[in-house]
Amino acid sequence: MSISPERKQQIIEEFRLNPTDTGSADVQIAVLTSRIKTITEHMKIHKHDFHTRRGLLQMVSRRRSLLDYLKRTDMARYKSMLQRLELRR
């Protein structure tokens, strides 16, 4: 249910702020969003997988916290992330 290392590297390449960036809020949000989408598809099939549901809720909460941080610090990057990831807010 996790994303492949190749896919994670693609996401990092797409969202990083500079050539050595692997942990900025932008990258973390993008990686979490990819994992959330994967697990959401799993949950559509396995409705009673409550352990995965809990992990999904934790990831959504973590992403929300990172988005709130980005909103506080840099509104332009926040709006850009919402648009690039097609998130509602």
PDB file of C-alpha atoms in Angstrom:
ATOM      1  CA  MET A   1       0.000   0.000   0.000  1.00  0.00           C
ATOM      2  CA  SER A   2       2.993   2.278   0.127  1.00  0.00           C
ATOM      3  CA  ILE A   3       4.306   4.017  -2.945  1.00  0.00           C
ATOM      4  CA  SER A   4       7.257   2.620  -4.864  1.00  0.00           C
ATOM      5  CA  PRO A   5      10.695   4.208  -4.433  1.00  0.00           C
ATOM      6  CA  GLU A   6      10.648   5.236  -8.112  1.00  0.00           C
ATOM      7  CA  ARG A   7       7.299   7.019  -7.702  1.00  0.00           C
ATOM      8  CA  LYS A   8       8.493   8.715  -4.514  1.00  0.00           C
ATOM      9  CA  GLN A   9      11.611   9.953  -6.312  1.00  0.00           C
ATOM     10  CA  GLN A  10       9.446  11.354  -9.139  1.00  0.00           C
ATOM     11  CA  ILE A  11       7.344  13.247  -6.610  1.00  0.00           C
ATOM     12  CA  ILE A  12      10.443  14.631  -4.906  1.00  0.00           C
ATOM     13  CA  GLU A  13      11.847  15.761  -8.263  1.00  0.00           C
ATOM     14  CA  GLU A  14       8.588  17.498  -9.144  1.00  0.00           C
ATOM     15  CA  PHE A  15       7.964  19.334  -5.859  1.00  0.00           C
ATOM     16  CA  ARG A  16      11.418  20.113  -4.471  1.00  0.00           C
ATOM     17  CA  LEU A  17      12.446  23.719  -4.003  1.00  0.00           C
ATOM     18  CA  ASN A  18      16.161  23.264  -4.785  1.00  0.00           C
ATOM     19  CA  PRO A  19      18.378  20.426  -6.084  1.00  0.00           C
ATOM     20  CA  THR A  20      19.142  19.027  -2.618  1.00  0.00           C
ATOM     21  CA  ASP A  21      15.649  19.375  -1.147  1.00  0.00           C
ATOM     22  CA  THR A  22      13.986  16.163   0.033  1.00  0.00           C
ATOM     23  CA  GLY A  23      12.126  17.225   3.170  1.00  0.00           C
ATOM     24  CA  SER A  24      10.466  20.582   2.643  1.00  0.00           C
ATOM     25  CA  ALA A  25       6.797  20.937   3.494  1.00  0.00           C
ATOM     26  CA  ASP A  26       5.963  20.906  -0.234  1.00  0.00           C
ATOM     27  CA  VAL A  27       7.638  17.532  -0.775  1.00  0.00           C
ATOM     28  CA  GLN A  28       6.144  16.036   2.391  1.00  0.00           C
ATOM     29  CA  ILE A  29       2.640  17.159   1.416  1.00  0.00           C
ATOM     30  CA  ALA A  30       3.021  15.722  -2.090  1.00  0.00           C
ATOM     31  CA  VAL A  31       4.293  12.351  -0.818  1.00  0.00           C
ATOM     32  CA  LEU A  32       1.515  12.139   1.769  1.00  0.00           C
ATOM     33  CA  THR A  33      -1.085  12.992  -0.872  1.00  0.00           C
ATOM     34  CA  SER A  34       0.160  10.179  -3.089  1.00  0.00           C
ATOM     35  CA  ARG A  35      -0.002   7.698  -0.202  1.00  0.00           C
ATOM     36  CA  ILE A  36      -3.457   8.938   0.816  1.00  0.00           C
ATOM     37  CA  LYS A  37      -4.786   8.419  -2.711  1.00  0.00           C
ATOM     38  CA  THR A  38      -3.386   4.875  -2.802  1.00  0.00           C
ATOM     39  CA  ILE A  39      -4.840   3.937   0.570  1.00  0.00           C
ATOM     40  CA  THR A  40      -8.190   5.525  -0.292  1.00  0.00           C
ATOM     41  CA  GLU A  41      -8.469   3.162  -3.262  1.00  0.00           C
ATOM     42  CA  HIS A  42      -7.621   0.235  -0.955  1.00  0.00           C
ATOM     43  CA  MET A  43     -10.306   1.353   1.499  1.00  0.00           C
ATOM     44  CA  LYS A  44     -12.962   1.367  -1.234  1.00  0.00           C
ATOM     45  CA  ILE A  45     -12.425  -2.372  -1.652  1.00  0.00           C
ATOM     46  CA  HIS A  46     -11.685  -3.320   1.987  1.00  0.00           C
ATOM     47  CA  LYS A  47     -14.282  -1.376   3.937  1.00  0.00           C
ATOM     48  CA  HIS A  48     -13.646  -3.160   7.249  1.00  0.00           C
ATOM     49  CA  ASP A  49      -9.858  -2.685   7.346  1.00  0.00           C
ATOM     50  CA  PHE A  50      -9.891  -0.522  10.467  1.00  0.00           C
ATOM     51  CA  HIS A  51      -6.135  -0.583  11.052  1.00  0.00           C
ATOM     52  CA  THR A  52      -5.555   0.945   7.638  1.00  0.00           C
ATOM     53  CA  ARG A  53      -8.361   3.440   8.253  1.00  0.00           C
ATOM     54  CA  ARG A  54      -6.571   4.666  11.376  1.00  0.00           C
ATOM     55  CA  GLY A  55      -3.309   5.079   9.456  1.00  0.00           C
ATOM     56  CA  LEU A  56      -5.157   6.951   6.727  1.00  0.00           C
ATOM     57  CA  LEU A  57      -6.684   9.355   9.247  1.00  0.00           C
ATOM     58  CA  GLN A  58      -3.240   9.966  10.763  1.00  0.00           C
ATOM     59  CA  MET A  59      -1.804  10.775   7.324  1.00  0.00           C
ATOM     60  CA  VAL A  60      -4.662  13.134   6.522  1.00  0.00           C
ATOM     61  CA  SER A  61      -4.112  14.890   9.856  1.00  0.00           C
ATOM     62  CA  ARG A  62      -0.363  15.171   9.212  1.00  0.00           C
ATOM     63  CA  ARG A  63      -1.003  16.626   5.750  1.00  0.00           C
ATOM     64  CA  ARG A  64      -3.502  19.100   7.221  1.00  0.00           C
ATOM     65  CA  SER A  65      -0.883  20.252   9.757  1.00  0.00           C
ATOM     66  CA  LEU A  66       1.726  20.730   7.036  1.00  0.00           C
ATOM     67  CA  LEU A  67      -0.747  22.658   4.885  1.00  0.00           C
ATOM     68  CA  ASP A  68      -1.626  24.886   7.844  1.00  0.00           C
ATOM     69  CA  TYR A  69       2.081  25.552   8.393  1.00  0.00           C
ATOM     70  CA  LEU A  70       2.532  26.423   4.723  1.00  0.00           C
ATOM     71  CA  LYS A  71      -0.503  28.721   4.860  1.00  0.00           C
ATOM     72  CA  ARG A  72       0.959  30.571   7.869  1.00  0.00           C
ATOM     73  CA  THR A  73       4.417  30.984   6.366  1.00  0.00           C
ATOM     74  CA  ASP A  74       3.899  31.412   2.608  1.00  0.00           C
ATOM     75  CA  MET A  75       0.402  31.910   1.191  1.00  0.00           C
ATOM     76  CA  ALA A  76       1.589  31.800  -2.451  1.00  0.00           C
ATOM     77  CA  ARG A  77       3.220  28.371  -2.011  1.00  0.00           C
ATOM     78  CA  TYR A  78       0.118  27.163  -0.140  1.00  0.00           C
ATOM     79  CA  LYS A  79      -2.216  28.143  -2.972  1.00  0.00           C
ATOM     80  CA  SER A  80       0.189  26.684  -5.521  1.00  0.00           C
ATOM     81  CA  MET A  81       0.252  23.351  -3.664  1.00  0.00           C
ATOM     82  CA  LEU A  82      -3.532  23.181  -3.467  1.00  0.00           C
ATOM     83  CA  GLN A  83      -3.788  23.798  -7.185  1.00  0.00           C
ATOM     84  CA  ARG A  84      -0.989  21.397  -8.210  1.00  0.00           C
ATOM     85  CA  LEU A  85      -2.323  18.562  -6.043  1.00  0.00           C
ATOM     86  CA  GLU A  86      -5.972  19.317  -6.845  1.00  0.00           C
ATOM     87  CA  LEU A  87      -6.938  19.550  -3.185  1.00  0.00           C
ATOM     88  CA  ARG A  88     -10.127  21.266  -2.040  1.00  0.00           C
ATOM     89  CA  ARG A  89      -9.821  23.883   0.647  1.00  0.00           C
TER      90      ARG A  89
END
